[in-house]
PDB file of C-alpha atoms in Angstrom:
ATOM      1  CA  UNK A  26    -109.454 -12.237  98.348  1.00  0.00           C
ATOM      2  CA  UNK A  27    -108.197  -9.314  96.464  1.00  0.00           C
ATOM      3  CA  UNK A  28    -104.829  -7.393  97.405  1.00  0.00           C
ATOM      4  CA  UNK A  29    -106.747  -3.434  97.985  1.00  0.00           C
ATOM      5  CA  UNK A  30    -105.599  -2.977  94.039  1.00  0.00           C
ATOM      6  CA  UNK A  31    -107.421   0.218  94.285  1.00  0.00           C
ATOM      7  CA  UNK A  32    -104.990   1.757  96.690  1.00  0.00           C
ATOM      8  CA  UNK A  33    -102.130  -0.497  95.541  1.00  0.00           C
ATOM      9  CA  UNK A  34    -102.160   1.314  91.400  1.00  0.00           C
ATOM     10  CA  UNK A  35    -104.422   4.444  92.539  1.00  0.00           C
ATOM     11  CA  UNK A  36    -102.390   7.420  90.478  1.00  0.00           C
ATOM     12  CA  UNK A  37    -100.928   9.838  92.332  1.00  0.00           C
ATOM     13  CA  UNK A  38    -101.067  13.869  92.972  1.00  0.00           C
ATOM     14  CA  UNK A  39     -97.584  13.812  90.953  1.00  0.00           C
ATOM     15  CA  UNK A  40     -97.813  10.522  88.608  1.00  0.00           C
ATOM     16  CA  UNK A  41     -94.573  10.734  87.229  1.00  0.00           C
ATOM     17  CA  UNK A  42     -94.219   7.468  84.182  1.00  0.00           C
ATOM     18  CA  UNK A  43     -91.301   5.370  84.505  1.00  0.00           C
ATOM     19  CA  UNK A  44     -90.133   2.451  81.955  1.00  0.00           C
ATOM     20  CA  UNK A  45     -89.246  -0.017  84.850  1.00  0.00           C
ATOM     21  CA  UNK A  46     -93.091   0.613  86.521  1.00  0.00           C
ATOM     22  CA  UNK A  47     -94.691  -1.345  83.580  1.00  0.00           C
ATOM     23  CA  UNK A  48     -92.600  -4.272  84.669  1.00  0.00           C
ATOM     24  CA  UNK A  49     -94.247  -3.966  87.988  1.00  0.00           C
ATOM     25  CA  UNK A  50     -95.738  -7.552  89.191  1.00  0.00           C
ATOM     26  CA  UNK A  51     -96.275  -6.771  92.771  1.00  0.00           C
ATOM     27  CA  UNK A  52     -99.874  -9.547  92.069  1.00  0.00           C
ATOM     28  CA  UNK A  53     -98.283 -12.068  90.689  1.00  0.00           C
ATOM     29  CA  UNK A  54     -98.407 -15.361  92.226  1.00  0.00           C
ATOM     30  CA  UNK A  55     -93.850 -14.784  91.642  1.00  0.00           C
ATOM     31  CA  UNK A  56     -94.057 -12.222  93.849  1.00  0.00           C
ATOM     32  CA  UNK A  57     -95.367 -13.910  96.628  1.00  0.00           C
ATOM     33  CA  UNK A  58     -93.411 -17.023  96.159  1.00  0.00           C
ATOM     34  CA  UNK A  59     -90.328 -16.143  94.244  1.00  0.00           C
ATOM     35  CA  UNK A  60     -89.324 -20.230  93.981  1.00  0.00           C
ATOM     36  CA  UNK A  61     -92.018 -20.556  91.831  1.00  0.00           C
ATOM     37  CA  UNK A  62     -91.000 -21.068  87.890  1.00  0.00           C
ATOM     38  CA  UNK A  63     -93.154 -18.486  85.349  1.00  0.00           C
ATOM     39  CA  UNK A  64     -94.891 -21.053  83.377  1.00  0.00           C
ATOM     40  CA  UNK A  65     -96.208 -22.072  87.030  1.00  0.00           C
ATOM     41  CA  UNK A  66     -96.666 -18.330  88.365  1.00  0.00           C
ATOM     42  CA  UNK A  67     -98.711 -17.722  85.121  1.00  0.00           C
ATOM     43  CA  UNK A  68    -101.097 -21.018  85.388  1.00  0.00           C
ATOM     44  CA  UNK A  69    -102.064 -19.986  89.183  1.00  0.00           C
ATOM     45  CA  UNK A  70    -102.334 -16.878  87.962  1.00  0.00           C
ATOM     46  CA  UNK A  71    -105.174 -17.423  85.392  1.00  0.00           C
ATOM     47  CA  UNK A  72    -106.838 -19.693  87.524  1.00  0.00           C
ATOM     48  CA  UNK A  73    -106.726 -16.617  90.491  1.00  0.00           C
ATOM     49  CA  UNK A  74    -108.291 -14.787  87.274  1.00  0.00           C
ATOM     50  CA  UNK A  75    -110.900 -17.207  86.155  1.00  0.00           C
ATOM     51  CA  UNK A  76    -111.646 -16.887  90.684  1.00  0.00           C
ATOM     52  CA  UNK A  77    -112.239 -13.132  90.171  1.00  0.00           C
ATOM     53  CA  UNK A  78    -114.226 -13.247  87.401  1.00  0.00           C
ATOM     54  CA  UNK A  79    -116.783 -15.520  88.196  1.00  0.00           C
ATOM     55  CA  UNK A  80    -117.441 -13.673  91.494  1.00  0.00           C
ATOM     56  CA  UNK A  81    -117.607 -10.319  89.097  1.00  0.00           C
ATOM     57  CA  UNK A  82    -119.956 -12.107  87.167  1.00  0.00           C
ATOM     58  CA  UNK A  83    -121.841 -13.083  90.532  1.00  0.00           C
ATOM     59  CA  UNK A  84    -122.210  -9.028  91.232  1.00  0.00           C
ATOM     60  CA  UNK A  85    -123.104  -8.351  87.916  1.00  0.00           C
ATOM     61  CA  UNK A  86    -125.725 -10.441  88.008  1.00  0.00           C
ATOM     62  CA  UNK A  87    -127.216  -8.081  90.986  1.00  0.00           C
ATOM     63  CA  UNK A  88    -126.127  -5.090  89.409  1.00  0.00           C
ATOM     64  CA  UNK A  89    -128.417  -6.077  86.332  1.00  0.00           C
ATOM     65  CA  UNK A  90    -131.307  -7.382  88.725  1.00  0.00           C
ATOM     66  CA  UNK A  91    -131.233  -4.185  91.014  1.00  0.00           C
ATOM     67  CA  UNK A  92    -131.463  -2.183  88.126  1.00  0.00           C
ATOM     68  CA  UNK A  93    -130.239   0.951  90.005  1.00  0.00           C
ATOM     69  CA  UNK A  94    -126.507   1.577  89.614  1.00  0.00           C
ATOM     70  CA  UNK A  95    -124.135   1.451  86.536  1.00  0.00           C
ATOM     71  CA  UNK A  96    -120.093   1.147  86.242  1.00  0.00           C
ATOM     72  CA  UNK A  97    -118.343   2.532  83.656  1.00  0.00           C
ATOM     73  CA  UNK A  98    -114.789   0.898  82.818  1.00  0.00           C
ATOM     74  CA  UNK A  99    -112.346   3.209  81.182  1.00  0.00           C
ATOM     75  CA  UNK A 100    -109.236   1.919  79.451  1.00  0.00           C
ATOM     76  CA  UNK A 101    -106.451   4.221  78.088  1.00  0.00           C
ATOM     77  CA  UNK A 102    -103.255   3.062  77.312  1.00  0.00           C
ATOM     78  CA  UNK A 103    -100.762   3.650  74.279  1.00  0.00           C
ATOM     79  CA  UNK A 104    -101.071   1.860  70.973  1.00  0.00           C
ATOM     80  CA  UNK A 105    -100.854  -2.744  71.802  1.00  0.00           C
ATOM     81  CA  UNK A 106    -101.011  -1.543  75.194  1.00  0.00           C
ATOM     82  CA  UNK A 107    -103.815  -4.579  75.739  1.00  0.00           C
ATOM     83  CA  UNK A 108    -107.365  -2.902  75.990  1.00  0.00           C
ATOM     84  CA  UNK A 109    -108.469  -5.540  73.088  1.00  0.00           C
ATOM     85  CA  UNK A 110    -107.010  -8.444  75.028  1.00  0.00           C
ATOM     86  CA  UNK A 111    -108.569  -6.866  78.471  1.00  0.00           C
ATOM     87  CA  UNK A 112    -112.301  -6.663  77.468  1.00  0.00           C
ATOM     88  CA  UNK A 113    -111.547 -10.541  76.123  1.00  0.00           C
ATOM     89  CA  UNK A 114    -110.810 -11.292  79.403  1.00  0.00           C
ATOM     90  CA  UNK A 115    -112.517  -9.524  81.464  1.00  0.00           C
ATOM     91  CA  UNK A 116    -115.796 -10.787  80.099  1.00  0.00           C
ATOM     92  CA  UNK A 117    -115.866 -13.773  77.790  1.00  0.00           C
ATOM     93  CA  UNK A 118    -116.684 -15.838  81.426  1.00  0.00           C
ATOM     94  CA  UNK A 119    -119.574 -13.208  82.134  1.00  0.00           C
ATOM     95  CA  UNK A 120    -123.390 -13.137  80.880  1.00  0.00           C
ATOM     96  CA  UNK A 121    -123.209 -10.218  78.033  1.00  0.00           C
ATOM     97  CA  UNK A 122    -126.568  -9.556  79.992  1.00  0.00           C
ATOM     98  CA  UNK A 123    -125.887  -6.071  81.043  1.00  0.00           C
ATOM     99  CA  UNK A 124    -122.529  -5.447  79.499  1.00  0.00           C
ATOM    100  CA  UNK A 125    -121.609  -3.827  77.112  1.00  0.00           C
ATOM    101  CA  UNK A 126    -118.219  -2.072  75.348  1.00  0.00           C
ATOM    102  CA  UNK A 127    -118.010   0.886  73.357  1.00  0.00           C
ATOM    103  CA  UNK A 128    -114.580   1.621  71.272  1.00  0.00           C
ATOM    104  CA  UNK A 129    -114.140   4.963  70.338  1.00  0.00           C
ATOM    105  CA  UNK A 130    -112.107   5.514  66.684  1.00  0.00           C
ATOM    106  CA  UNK A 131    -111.318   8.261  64.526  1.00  0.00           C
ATOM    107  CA  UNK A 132    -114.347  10.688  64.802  1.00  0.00           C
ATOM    108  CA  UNK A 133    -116.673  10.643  61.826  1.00  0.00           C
ATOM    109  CA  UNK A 134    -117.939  13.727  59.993  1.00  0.00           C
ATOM    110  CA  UNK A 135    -121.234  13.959  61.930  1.00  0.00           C
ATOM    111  CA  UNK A 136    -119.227  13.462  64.975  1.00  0.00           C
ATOM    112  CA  UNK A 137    -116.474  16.533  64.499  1.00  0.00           C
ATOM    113  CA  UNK A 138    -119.653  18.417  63.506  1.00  0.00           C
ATOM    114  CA  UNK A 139    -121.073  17.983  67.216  1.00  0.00           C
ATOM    115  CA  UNK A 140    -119.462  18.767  70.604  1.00  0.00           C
ATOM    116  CA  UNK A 141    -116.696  15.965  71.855  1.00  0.00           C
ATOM    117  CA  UNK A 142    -118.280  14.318  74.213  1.00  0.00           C
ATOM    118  CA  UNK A 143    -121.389  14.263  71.808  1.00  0.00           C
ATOM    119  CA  UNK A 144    -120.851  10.587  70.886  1.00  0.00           C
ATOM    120  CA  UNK A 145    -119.191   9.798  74.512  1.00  0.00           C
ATOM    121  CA  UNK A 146    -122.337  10.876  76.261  1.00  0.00           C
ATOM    122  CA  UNK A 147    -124.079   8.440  73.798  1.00  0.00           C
ATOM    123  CA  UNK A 148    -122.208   5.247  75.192  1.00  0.00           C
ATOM    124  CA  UNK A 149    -121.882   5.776  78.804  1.00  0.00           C
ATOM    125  CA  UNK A 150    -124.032   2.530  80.729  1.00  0.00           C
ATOM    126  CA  UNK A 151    -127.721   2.533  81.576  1.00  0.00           C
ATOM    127  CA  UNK A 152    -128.876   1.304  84.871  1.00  0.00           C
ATOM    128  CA  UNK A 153    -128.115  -2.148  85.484  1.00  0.00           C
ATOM    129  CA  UNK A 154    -124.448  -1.811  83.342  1.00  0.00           C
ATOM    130  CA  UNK A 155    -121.483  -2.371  82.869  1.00  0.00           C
ATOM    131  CA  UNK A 156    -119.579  -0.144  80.078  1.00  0.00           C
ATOM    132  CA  UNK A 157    -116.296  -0.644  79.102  1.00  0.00           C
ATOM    133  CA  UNK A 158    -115.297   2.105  76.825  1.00  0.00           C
ATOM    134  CA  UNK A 159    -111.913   1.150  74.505  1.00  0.00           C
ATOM    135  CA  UNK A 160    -110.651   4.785  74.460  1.00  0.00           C
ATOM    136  CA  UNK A 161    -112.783   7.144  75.295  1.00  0.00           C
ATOM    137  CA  UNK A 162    -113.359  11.491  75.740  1.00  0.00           C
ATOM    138  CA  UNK A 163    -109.353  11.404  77.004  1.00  0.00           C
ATOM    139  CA  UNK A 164    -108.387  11.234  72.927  1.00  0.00           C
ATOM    140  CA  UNK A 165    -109.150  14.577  72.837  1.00  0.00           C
ATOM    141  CA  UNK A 166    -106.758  15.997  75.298  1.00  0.00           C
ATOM    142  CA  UNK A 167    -104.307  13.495  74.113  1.00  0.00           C
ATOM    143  CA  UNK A 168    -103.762  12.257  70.417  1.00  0.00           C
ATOM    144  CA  UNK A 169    -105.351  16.425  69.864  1.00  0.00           C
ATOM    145  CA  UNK A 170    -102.909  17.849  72.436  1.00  0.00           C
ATOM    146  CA  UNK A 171     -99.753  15.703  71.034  1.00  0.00           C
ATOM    147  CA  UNK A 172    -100.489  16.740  67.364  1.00  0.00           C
ATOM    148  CA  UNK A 173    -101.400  20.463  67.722  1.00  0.00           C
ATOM    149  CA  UNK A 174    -104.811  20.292  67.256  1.00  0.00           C
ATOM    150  CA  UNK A 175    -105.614  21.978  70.343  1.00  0.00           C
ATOM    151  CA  UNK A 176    -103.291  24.582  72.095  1.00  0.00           C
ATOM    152  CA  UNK A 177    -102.623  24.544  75.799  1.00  0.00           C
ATOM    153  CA  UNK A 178    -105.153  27.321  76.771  1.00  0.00           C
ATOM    154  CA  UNK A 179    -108.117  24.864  74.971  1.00  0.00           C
ATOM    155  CA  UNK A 180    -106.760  21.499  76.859  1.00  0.00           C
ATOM    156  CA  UNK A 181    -107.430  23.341  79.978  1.00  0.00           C
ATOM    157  CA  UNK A 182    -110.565  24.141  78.943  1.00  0.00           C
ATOM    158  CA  UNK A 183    -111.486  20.460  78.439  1.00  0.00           C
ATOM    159  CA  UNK A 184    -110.136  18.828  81.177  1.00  0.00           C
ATOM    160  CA  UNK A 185    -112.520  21.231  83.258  1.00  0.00           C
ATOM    161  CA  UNK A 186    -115.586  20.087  80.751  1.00  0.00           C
ATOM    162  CA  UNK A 187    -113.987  16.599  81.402  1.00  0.00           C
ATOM    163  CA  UNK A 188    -114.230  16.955  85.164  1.00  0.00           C
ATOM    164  CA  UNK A 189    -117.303  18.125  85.173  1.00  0.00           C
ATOM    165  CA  UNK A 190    -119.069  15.619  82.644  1.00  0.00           C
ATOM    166  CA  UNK A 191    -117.323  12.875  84.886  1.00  0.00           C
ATOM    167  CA  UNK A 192    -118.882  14.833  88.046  1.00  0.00           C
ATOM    168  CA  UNK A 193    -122.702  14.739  86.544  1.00  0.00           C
ATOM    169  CA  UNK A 194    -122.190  10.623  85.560  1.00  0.00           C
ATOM    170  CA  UNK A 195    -121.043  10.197  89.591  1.00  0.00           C
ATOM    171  CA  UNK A 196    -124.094  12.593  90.987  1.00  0.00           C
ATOM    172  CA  UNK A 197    -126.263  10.143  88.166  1.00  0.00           C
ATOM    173  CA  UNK A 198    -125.229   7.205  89.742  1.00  0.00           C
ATOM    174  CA  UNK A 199    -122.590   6.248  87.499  1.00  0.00           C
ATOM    175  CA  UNK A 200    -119.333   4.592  89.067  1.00  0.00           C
ATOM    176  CA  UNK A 201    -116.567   5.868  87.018  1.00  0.00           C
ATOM    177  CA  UNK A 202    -113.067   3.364  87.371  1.00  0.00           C
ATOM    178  CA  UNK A 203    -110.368   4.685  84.331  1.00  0.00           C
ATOM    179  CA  UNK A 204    -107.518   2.451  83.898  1.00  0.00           C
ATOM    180  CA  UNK A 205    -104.201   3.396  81.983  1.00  0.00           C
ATOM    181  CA  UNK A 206    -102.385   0.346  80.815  1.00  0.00           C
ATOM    182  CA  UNK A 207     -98.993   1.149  81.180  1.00  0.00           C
ATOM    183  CA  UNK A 208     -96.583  -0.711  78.887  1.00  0.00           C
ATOM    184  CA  UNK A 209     -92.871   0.351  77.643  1.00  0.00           C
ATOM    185  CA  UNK A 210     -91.520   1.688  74.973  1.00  0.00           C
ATOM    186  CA  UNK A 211     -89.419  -1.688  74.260  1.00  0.00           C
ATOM    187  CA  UNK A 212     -92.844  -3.675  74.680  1.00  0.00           C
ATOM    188  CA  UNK A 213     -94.767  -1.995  72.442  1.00  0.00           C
ATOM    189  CA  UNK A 214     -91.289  -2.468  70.150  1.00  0.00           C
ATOM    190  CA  UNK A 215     -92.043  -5.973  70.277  1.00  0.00           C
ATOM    191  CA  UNK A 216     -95.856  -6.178  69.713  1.00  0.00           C
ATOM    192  CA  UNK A 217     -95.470  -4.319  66.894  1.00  0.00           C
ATOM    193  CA  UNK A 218     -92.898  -6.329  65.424  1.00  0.00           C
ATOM    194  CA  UNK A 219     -94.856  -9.448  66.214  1.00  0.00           C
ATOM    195  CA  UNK A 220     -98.105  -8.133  64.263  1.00  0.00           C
ATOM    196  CA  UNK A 221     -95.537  -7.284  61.378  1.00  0.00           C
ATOM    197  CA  UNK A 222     -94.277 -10.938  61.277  1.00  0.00           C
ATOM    198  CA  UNK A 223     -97.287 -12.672  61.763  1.00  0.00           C
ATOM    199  CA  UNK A 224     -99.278 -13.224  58.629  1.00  0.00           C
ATOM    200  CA  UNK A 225    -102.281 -13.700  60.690  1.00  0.00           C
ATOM    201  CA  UNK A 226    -101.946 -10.476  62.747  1.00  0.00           C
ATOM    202  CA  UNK A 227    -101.017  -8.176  60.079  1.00  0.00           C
ATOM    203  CA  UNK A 228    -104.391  -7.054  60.036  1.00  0.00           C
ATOM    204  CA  UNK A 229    -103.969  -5.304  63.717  1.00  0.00           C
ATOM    205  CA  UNK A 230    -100.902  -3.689  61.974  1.00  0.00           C
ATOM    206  CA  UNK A 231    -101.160   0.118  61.415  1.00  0.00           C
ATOM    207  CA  UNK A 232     -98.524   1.538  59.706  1.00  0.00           C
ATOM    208  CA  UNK A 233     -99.456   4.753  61.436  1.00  0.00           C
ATOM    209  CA  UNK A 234     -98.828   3.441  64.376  1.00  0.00           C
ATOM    210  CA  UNK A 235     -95.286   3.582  63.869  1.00  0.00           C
ATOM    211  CA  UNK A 236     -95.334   7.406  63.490  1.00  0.00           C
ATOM    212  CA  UNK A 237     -97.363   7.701  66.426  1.00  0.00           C
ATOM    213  CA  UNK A 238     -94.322   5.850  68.167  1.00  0.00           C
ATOM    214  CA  UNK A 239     -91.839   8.526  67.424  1.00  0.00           C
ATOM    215  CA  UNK A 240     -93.663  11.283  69.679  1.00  0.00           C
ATOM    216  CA  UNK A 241     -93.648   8.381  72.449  1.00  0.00           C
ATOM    217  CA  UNK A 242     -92.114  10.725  75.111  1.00  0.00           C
ATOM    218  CA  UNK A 243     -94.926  13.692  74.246  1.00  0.00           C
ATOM    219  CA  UNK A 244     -97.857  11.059  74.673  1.00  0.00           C
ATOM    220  CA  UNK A 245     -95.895   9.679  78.005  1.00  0.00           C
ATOM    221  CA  UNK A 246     -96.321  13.546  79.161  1.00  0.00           C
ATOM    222  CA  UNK A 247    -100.038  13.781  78.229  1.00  0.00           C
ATOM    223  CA  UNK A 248    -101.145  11.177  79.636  1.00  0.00           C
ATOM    224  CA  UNK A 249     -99.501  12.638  83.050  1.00  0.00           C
ATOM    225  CA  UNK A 250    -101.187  15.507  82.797  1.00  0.00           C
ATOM    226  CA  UNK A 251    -104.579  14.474  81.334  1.00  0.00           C
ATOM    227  CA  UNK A 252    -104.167  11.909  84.511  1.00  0.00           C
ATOM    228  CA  UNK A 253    -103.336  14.021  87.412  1.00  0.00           C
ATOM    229  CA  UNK A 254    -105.930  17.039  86.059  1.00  0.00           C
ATOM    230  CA  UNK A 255    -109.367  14.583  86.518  1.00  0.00           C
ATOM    231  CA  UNK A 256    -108.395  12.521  89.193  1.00  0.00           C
ATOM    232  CA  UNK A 257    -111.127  12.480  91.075  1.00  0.00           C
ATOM    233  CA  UNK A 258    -112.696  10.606  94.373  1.00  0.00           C
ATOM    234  CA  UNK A 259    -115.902   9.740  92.396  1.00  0.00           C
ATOM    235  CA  UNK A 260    -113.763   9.253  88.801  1.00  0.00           C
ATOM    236  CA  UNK A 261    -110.184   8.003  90.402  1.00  0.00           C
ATOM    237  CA  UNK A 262    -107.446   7.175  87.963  1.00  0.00           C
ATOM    238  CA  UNK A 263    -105.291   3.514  88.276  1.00  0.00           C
ATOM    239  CA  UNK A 264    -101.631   3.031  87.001  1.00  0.00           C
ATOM    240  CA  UNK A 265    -102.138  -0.503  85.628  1.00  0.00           C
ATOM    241  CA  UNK A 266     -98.762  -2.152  85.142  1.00  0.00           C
ATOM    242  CA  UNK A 267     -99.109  -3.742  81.388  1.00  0.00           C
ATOM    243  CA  UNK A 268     -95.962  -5.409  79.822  1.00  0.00           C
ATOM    244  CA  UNK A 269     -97.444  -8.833  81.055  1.00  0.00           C
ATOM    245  CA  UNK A 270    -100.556  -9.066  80.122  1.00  0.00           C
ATOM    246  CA  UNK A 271    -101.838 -12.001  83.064  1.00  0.00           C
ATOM    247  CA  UNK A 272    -100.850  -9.510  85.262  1.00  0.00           C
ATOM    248  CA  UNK A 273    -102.394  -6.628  83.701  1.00  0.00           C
ATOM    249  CA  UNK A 274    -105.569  -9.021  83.501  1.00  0.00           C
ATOM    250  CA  UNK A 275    -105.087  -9.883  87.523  1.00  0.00           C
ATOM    251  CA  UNK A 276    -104.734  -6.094  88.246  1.00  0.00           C
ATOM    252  CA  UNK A 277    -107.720  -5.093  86.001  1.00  0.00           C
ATOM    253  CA  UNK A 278    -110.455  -7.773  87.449  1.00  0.00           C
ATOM    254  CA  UNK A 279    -108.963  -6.614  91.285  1.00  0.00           C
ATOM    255  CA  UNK A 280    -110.055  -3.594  90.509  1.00  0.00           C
ATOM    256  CA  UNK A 281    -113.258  -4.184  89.309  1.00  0.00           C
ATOM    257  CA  UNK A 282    -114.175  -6.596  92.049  1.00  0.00           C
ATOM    258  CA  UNK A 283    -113.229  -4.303  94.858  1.00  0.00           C
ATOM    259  CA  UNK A 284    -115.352  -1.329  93.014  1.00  0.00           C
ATOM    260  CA  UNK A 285    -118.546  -4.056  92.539  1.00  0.00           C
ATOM    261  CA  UNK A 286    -118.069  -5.153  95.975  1.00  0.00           C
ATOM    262  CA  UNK A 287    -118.258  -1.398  97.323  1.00  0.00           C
ATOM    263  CA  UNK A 288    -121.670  -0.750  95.993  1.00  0.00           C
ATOM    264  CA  UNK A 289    -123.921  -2.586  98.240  1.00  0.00           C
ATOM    265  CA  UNK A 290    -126.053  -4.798  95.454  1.00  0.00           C
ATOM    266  CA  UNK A 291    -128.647  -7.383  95.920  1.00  0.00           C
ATOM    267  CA  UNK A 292    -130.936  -8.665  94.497  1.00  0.00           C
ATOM    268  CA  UNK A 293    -134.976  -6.839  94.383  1.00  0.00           C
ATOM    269  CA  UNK A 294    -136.976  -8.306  97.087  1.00  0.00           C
ATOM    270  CA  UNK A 295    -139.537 -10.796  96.165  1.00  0.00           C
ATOM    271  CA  UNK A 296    -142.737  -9.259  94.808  1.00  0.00           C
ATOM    272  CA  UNK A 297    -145.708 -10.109  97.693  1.00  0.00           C
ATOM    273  CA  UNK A 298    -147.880 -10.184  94.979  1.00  0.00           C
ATOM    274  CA  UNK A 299    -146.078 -13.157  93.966  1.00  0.00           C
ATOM    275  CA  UNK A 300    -146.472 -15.465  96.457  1.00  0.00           C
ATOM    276  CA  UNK A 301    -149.859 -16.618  95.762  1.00  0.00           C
ATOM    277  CA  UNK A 302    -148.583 -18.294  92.460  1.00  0.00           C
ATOM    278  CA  UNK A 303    -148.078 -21.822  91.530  1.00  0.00           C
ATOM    279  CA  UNK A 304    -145.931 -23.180  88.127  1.00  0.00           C
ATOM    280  CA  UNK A 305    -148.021 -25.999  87.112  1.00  0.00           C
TER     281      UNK A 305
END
């Protein structure tokens, strides 16, 4: 049994970002019983994980078969905010039948020479998906917005083109769920530095990264806007509390089992024609 996540992290009208919100653990197996210790709190919690997953994995399974709908997972979220770590686990305990995850980088030549949502349109799911895009169309009313790319008067223009490309997915039969993985300013602090000190993770180490950090309040403010301006009934935006990352993971497979629960799949009916055969 999920907690209603979807109404629990839904963004609001007027999402405001605070620090102390991506310390939020209102899941958590804590929160329920506060005697537990945190080593404890995180075991139950990754078995209540493993729970989720295998009955997402269960609806997948009749997504694929049914062959009708698709889902598209959206993740957003500031620089070590966790959408890596999130696809990981999210779906290493799930067929790859069916899914699939798109991450969208620096655009390449033949990509700037096309429309922006040229190569997003490429990567949204087929009937029978699951997409989870790792960034996604919202860089470009974001990183492009934060370092004067694009002025205000073009950033409206795309969050209408947003809305609207979002619109034609739902009307498709695309279920759009976009998650920001919200994380601090002190957490991201420490990830960093981690990466730094650790030989082995030097490689996720960008020393760009670091300038990116010093407009942190100007990307805090985008992402409100870009947020509250295509939140939508059929493309809703979720809050996702990320400075732990089991609970992020708890939030994140909530959310996708309450959307995969709301969309009425089973399996085809058998074939008639099928009856009359024998294995032998």
């Amino acid at each position: 049994m999920t907690h209603n996540a979807r109404q629990r992290f839904g963004a609001s009208a007027k999402l405001k970002l605070h620090e102390n919100h991506a310390d939020d653990a209102a899941f958590s197996s804590r929160s329920a019983n506060p005697e537990l210790s945190k080593a404890k709190a995180k075991i139950l919690d990754r078995k209540r994980i493993a729970a989720l997953i295998d009955r997402i994995g269960a609806l997948q399974d009749k997504l694929y078969a049914q062959h009708k709908q698709k889902v598209l997972l959206i993740l957003q979220g500031m620089d070590t905010a966790g959408k890596d770590g999130t696809i990981r686990a999210m779906f290493s305990g799930i067929s790859p039948m069916g899914i699939r995850a798109a991450a969208f980088k620096q655009p390449t030549d033949n990509e700037l020479a096309h429309d922006y949502l040229w190569r997003v349109h490429q990567q949204v799911p087929v009937k029978g998906e699951i997409a989870i895009f790792n960034r996604s169309h919202y860089e470009d009313v974001l990183i492009t917005r934060v370092q004067g790319m694009i002025d205000g008067e073009e950033c409206q223009r795309r969050y209408a083109q947003i809305r609207d490309f979002e619109r034609m997915l739902a009307e498709t039969g695309t279920v759009i769920v976009k998650v920001f993985l919200h994380i601090s300013k002190e957490e991201q602090r420490q990830r960093l530095q981690e990466r730094l000190d650790d030989p082995d993770k030097q490689w996720k180490f960008n020393p760009a990264d670091v300038e990116q950090r010093k407009k942190w309040g100007e990307y805090q403010r985008a992402y409100e806007q870009a947020i509250r301006e295509t939140n939508a009934p059929h493309a809703p935006w979720y809050v996702v509390p990320a400075n732990s990352k089991t609970h992020r993971n708890l939030v994140v497979a909530s959310l996708l089992l309450e959307t995969l629960e709301g969309m009425d799949l089973a399996y085809p009916e058998p074939h008639p024609d099928l009856s009359s055969f024998t294995v032998e």
